[in-house]
mmCIF file of C-alpha atoms in Angstrom:
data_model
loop_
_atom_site.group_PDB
_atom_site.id
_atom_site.type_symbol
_atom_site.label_atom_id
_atom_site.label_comp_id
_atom_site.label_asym_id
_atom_site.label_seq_id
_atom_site.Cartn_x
_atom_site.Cartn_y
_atom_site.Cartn_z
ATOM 1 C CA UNK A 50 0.000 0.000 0.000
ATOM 2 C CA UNK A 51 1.113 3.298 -0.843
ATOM 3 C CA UNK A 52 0.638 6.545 1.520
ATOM 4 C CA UNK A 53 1.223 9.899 0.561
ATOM 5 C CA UNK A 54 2.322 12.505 3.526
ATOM 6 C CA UNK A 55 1.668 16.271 2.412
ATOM 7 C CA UNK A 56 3.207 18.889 5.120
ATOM 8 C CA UNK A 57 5.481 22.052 4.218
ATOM 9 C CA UNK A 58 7.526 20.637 7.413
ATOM 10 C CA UNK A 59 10.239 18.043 6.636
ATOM 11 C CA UNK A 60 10.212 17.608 10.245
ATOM 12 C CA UNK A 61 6.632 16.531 10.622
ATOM 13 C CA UNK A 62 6.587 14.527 7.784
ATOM 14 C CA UNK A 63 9.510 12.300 9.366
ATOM 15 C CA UNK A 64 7.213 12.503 12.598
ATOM 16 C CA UNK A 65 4.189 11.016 10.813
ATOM 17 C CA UNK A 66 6.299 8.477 9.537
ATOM 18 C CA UNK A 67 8.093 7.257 12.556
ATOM 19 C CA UNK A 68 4.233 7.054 14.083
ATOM 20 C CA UNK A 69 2.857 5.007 11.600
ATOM 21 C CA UNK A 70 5.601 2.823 12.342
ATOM 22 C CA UNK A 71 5.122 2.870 15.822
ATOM 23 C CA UNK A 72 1.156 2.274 15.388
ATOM 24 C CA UNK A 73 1.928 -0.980 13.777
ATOM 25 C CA UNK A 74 1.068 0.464 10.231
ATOM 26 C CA UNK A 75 4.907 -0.093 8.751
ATOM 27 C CA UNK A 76 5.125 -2.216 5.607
ATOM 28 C CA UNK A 77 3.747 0.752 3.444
ATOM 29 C CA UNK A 78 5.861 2.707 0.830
ATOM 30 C CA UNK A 79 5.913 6.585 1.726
ATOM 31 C CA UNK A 80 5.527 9.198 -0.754
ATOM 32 C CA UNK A 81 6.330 13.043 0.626
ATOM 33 C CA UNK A 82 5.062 16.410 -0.772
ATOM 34 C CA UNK A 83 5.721 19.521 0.520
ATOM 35 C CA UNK A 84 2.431 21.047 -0.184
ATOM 36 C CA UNK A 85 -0.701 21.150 -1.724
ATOM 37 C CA UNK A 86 0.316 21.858 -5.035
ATOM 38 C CA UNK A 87 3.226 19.117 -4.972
ATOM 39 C CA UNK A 88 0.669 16.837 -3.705
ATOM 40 C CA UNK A 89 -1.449 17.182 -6.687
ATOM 41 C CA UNK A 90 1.446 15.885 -8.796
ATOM 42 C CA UNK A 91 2.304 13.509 -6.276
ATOM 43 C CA UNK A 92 -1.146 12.082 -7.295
ATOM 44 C CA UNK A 93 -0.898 12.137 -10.236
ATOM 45 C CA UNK A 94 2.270 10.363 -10.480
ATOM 46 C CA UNK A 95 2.192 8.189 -7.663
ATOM 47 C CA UNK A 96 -1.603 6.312 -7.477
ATOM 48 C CA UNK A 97 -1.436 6.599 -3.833
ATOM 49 C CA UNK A 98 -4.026 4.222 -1.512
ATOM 50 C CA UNK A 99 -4.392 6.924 0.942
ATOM 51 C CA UNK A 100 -3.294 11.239 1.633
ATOM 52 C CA UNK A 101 -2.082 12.164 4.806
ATOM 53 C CA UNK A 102 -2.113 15.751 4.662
ATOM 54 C CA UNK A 103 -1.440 18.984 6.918
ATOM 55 C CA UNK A 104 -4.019 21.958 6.343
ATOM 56 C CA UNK A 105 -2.350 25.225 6.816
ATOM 57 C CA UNK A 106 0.319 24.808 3.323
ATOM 58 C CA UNK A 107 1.968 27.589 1.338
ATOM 59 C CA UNK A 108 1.253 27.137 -2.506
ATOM 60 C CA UNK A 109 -1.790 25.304 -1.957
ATOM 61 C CA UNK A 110 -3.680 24.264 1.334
ATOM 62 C CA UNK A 111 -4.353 21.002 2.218
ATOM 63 C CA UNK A 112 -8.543 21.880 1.832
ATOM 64 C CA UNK A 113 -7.911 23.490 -1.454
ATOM 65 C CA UNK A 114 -5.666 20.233 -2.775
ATOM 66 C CA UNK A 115 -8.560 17.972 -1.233
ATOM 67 C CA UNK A 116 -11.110 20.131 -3.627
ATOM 68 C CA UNK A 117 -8.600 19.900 -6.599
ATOM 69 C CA UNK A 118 -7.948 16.074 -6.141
ATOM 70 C CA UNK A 119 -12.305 15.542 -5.978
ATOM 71 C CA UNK A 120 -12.803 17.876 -8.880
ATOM 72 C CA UNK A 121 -10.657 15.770 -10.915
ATOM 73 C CA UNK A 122 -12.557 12.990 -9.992
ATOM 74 C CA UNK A 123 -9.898 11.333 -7.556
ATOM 75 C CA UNK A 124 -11.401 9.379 -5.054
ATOM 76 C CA UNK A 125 -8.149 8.701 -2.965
ATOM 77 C CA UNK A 126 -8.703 8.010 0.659
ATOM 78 C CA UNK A 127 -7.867 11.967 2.223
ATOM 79 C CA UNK A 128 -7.163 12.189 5.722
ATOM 80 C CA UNK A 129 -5.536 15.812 7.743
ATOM 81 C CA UNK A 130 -3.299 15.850 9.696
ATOM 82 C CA UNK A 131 -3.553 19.242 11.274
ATOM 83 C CA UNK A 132 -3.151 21.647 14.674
ATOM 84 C CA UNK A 133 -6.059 23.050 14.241
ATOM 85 C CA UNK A 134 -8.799 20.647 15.282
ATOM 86 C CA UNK A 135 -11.836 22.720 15.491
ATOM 87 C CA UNK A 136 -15.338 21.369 15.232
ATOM 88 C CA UNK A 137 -15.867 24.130 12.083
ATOM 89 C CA UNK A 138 -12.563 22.833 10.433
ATOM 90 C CA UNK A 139 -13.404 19.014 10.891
ATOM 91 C CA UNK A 140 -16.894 19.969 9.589
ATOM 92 C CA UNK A 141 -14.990 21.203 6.649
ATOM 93 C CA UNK A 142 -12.911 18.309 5.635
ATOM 94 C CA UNK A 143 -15.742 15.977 6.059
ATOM 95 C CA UNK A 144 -18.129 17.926 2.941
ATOM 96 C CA UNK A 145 -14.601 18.144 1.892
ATOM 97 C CA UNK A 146 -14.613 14.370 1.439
ATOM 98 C CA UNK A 147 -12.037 13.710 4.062
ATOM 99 C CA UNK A 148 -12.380 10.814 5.968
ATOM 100 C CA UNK A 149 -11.062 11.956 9.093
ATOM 101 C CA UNK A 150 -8.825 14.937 11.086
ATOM 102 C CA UNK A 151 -6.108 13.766 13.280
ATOM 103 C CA UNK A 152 -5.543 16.668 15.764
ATOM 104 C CA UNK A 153 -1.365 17.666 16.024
ATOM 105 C CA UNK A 154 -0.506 16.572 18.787
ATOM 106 C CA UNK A 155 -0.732 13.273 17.856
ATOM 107 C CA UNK A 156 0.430 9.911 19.476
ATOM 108 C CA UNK A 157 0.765 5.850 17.480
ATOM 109 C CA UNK A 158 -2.883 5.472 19.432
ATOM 110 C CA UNK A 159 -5.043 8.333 17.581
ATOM 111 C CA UNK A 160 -2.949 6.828 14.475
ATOM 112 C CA UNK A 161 -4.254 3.443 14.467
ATOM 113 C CA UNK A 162 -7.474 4.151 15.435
ATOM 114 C CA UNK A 163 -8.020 6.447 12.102
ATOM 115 C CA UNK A 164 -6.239 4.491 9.935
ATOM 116 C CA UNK A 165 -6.868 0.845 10.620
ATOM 117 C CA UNK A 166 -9.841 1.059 9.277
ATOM 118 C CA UNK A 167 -8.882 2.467 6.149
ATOM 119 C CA UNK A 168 -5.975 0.676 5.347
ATOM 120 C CA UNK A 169 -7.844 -2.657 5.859
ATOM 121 C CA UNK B 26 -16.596 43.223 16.709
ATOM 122 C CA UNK B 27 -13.372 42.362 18.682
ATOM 123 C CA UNK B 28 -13.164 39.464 20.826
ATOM 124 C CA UNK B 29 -11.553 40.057 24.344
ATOM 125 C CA UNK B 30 -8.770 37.185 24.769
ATOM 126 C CA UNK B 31 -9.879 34.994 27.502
ATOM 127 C CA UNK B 32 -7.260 32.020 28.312
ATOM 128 C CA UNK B 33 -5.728 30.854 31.724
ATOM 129 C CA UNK B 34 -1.625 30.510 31.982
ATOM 130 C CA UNK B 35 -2.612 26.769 32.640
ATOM 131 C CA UNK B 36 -4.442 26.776 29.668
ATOM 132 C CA UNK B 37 -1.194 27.415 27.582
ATOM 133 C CA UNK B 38 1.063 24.883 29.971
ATOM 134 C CA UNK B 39 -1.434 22.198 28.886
ATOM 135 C CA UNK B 40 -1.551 23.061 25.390
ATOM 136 C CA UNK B 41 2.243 23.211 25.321
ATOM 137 C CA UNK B 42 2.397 20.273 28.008
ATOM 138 C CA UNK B 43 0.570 18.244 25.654
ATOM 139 C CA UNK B 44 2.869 18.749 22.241
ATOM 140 C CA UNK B 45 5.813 18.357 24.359
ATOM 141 C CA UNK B 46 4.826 15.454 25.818
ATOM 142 C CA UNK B 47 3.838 13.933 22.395
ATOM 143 C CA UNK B 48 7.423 14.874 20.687
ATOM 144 C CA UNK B 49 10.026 15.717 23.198
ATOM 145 C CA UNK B 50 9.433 13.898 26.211
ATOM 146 C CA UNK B 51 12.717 12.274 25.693
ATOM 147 C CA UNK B 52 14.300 15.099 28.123
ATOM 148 C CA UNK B 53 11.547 14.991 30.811
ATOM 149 C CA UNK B 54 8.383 17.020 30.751
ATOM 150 C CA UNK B 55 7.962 20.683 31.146
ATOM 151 C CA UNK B 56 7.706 22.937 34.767
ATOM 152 C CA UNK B 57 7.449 25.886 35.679
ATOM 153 C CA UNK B 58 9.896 28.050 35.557
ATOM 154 C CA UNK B 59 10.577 30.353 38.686
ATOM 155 C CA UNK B 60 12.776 33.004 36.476
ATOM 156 C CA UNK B 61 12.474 34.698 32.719
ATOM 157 C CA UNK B 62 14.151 33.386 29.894
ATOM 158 C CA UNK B 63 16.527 36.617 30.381
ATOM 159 C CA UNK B 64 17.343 35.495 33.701
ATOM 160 C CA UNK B 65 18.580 32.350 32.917
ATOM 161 C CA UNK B 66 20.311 33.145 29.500
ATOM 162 C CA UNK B 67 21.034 36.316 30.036
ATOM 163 C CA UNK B 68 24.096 36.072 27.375
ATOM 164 C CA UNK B 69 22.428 34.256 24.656
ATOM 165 C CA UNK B 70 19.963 35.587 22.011
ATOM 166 C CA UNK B 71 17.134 34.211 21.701
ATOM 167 C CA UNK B 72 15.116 32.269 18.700
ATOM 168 C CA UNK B 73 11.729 33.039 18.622
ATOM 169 C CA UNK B 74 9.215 31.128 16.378
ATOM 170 C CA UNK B 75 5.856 33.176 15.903
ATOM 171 C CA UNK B 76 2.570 32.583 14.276
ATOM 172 C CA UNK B 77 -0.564 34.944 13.512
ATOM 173 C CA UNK B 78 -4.029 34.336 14.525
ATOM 174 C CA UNK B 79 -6.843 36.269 12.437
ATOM 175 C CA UNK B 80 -10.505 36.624 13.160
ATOM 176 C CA UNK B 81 -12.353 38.289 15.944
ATOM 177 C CA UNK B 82 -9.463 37.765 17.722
ATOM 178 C CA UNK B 83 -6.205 39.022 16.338
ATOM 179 C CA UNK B 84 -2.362 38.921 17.377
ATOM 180 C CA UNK B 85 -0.001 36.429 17.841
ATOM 181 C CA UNK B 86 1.543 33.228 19.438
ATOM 182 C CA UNK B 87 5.272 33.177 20.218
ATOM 183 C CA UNK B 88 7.646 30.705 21.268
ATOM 184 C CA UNK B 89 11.180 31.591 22.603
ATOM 185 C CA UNK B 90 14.346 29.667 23.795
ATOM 186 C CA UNK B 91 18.212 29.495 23.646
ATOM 187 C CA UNK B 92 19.554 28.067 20.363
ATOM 188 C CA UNK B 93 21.036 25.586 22.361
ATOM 189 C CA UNK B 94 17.611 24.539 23.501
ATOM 190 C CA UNK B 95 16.124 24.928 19.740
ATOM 191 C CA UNK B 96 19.035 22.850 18.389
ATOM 192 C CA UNK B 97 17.912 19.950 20.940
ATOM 193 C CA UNK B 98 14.458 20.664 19.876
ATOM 194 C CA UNK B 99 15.101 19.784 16.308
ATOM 195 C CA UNK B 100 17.436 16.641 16.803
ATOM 196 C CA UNK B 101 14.812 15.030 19.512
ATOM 197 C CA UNK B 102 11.960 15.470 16.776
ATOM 198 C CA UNK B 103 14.110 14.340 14.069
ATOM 199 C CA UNK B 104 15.549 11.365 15.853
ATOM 200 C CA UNK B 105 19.314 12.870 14.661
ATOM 201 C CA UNK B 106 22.171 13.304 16.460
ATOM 202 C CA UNK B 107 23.235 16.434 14.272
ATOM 203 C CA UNK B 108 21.243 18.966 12.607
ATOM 204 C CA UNK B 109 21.052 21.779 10.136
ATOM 205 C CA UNK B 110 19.832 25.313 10.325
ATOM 206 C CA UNK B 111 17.108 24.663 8.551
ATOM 207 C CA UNK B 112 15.786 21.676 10.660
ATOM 208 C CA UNK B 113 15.721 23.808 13.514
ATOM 209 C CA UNK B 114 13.883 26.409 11.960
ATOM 210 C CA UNK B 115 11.535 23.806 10.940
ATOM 211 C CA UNK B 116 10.997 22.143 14.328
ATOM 212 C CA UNK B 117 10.491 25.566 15.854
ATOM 213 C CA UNK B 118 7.983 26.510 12.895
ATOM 214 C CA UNK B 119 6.055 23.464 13.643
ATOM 215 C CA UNK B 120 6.331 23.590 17.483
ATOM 216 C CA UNK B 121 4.598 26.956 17.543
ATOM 217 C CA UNK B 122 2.306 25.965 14.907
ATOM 218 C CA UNK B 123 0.575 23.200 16.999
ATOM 219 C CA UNK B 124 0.532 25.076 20.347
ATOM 220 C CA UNK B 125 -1.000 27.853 18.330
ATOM 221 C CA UNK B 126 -3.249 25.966 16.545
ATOM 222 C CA UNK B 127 -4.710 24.381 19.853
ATOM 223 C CA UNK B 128 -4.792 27.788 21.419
ATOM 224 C CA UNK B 129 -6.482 29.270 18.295
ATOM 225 C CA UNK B 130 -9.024 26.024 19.303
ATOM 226 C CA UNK B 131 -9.678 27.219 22.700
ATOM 227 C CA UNK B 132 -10.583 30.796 20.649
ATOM 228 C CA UNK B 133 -14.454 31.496 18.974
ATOM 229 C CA UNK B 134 -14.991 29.628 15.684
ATOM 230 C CA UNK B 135 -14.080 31.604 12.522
ATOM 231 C CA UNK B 136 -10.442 32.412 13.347
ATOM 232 C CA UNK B 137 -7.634 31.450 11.040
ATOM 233 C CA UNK B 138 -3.751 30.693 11.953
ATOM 234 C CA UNK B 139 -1.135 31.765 9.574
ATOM 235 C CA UNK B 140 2.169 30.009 8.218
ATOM 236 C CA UNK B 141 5.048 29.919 11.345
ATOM 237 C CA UNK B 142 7.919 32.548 11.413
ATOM 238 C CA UNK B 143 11.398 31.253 12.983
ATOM 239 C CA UNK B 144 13.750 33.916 13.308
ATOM 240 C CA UNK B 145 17.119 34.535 15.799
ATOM 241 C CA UNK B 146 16.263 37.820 17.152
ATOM 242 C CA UNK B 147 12.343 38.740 18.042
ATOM 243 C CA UNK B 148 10.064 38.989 15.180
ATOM 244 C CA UNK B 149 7.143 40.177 17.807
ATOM 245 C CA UNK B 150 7.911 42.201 20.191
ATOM 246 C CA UNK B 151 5.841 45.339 22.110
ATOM 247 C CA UNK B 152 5.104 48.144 20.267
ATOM 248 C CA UNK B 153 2.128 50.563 19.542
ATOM 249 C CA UNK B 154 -0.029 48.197 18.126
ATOM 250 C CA UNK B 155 1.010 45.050 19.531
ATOM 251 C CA UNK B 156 0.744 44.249 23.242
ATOM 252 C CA UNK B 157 1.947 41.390 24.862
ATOM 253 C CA UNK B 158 -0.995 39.206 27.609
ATOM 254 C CA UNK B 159 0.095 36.140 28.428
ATOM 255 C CA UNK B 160 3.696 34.861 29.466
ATOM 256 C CA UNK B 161 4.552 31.480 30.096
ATOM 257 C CA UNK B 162 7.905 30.497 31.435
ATOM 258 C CA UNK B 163 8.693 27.207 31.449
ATOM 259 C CA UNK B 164 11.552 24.615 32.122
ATOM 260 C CA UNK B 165 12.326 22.013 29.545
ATOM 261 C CA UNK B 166 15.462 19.730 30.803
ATOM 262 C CA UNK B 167 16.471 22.732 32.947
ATOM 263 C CA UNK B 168 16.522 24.745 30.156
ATOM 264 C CA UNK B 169 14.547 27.642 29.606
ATOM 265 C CA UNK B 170 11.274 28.290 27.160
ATOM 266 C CA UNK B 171 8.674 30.791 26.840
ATOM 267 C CA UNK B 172 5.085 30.798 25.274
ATOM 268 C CA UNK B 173 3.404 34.493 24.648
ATOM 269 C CA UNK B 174 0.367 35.895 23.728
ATOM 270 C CA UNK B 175 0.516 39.122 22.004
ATOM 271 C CA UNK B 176 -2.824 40.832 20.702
ATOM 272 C CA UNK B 177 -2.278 43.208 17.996
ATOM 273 C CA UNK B 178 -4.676 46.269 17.283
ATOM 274 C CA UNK B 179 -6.717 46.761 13.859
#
């Protein structure tokens, strides 16, 4: 399975990595983007099973690549990864079409429980 | 209409507690700290990391430390025993971007957080239009940190 991680920080992406290893979801090839826009190509190029993505992105925020990816008729499996949790924001992702918001701070246990399910 | 800022000083430990505890609790957790930053590095300058808050509600989140401090920042999130400039401008970016992302959360609905700032002398400081209203000093592996609040006027 192939996951793509979409955060301006190189740092964060290496931190969602090292926590999907440590929530037992290793074993899945790792494509990074450094925003929105990248994402998009990452896409594009890559036929990724599921989008981890941040929300707040130079270039192109993670809510604006979500409406880019479903108005090109991709139906990837989206999913932020984001510090700002609000009820309005996770309201947003889901008419977005995301399937869930992971709050930063994060830990391997809010991981797995959004992600096992999708990556059944 | 402005909204008046309405947090407790425990309300920004826990937020800052809680993404501490989640990515640097390798050096032990974070206490209060019974002197300023100045106090206890009086000799070093300071990297601050900043981000903006807009909506009813507008101003700014800061967080402040010794390079020293930022430096072991970076390597603890990045699981590396040596790091570049950049890295530690991005750890610091990202550090301040989740505790003000969760403060932002504890804020009325509507407001919006902007991209982080990271630089080696302070970006925000007090001035005419921007006032500082919370101060948090904190203790991180007896090393000093700081979270701020700073409103700034429309």
């Amino acid at each position: 399975m192939k996951i793509l991680i979409v955060d301006d920080s190189r740092v964060m992406r290496q931190i969602v990595i090292r926590t999907l290893r440590q929530a037992g979801l290793d074993g899945h090839d790792v494509v990074e983007a450094a925003n929105g826009r990248e994402g998009l190509d990452a896409v594009a190029q890559h036929s990724p099973d599921l989008v981890l993505s941040d929300w707040n992105m130079p270039e192109m925020t993670g809510i604006e690549f979500l409406t880019a990816l479903r108005a090109n008729g991709q139906q990837v499996p989206f999913g932020f990864v984001t510090s700002e949790g609000t009820p309005e924001m996770v309201s947003r992702a889901e008419q977005g079409g995301a399937l869930f918001v992971i709050t930063k701070p994060f830990t391997p246990e809010s991981f797995r429980e959004q992600l096992d399910p999708v990556l059944v | 209409m402005t909204t008046t800022l309405d947090l407790q000083l425990e309300d920004i430990r826990v937020v800052t507690d809680d993404v501490w505890t989640s990515f640097l609790a390798t050096y032990g957790p974070l206490e209060w700290s019974p002197v300023t930053l100045e106090e206890a590095s009086p000799t070093d300058e300071l990297v601050q990391a900043s981000v903006a808050i807009h909506g009813d509600w507008t101003g700014t989140v800061t967080l402040e430390m010794a390079p020293a401090t930022a430096e072991t920042a970076a390597r603890t999130m990045l699981h590396l025993d040596a790091v570049e400039e950049v890295d530690v401008t991005d750890a610091l970016g990202e550090l301040v971007n989740m505790i003000g992302g969760n403060i932002k959360s504890l804020l009325p609905s509507g407001s919006t957080l902007g991209l982080p700032i990271v630089t080696r002398a302070p970006l925000c400081t007090a001035g005419a239009s921007t006032t500082e209203h919370y101060r948090v000093e904190l203790t991180w592996a007896g090393t000093p940190i700081r979270i701020r609040v700073w409103s700034t006027a429309r």
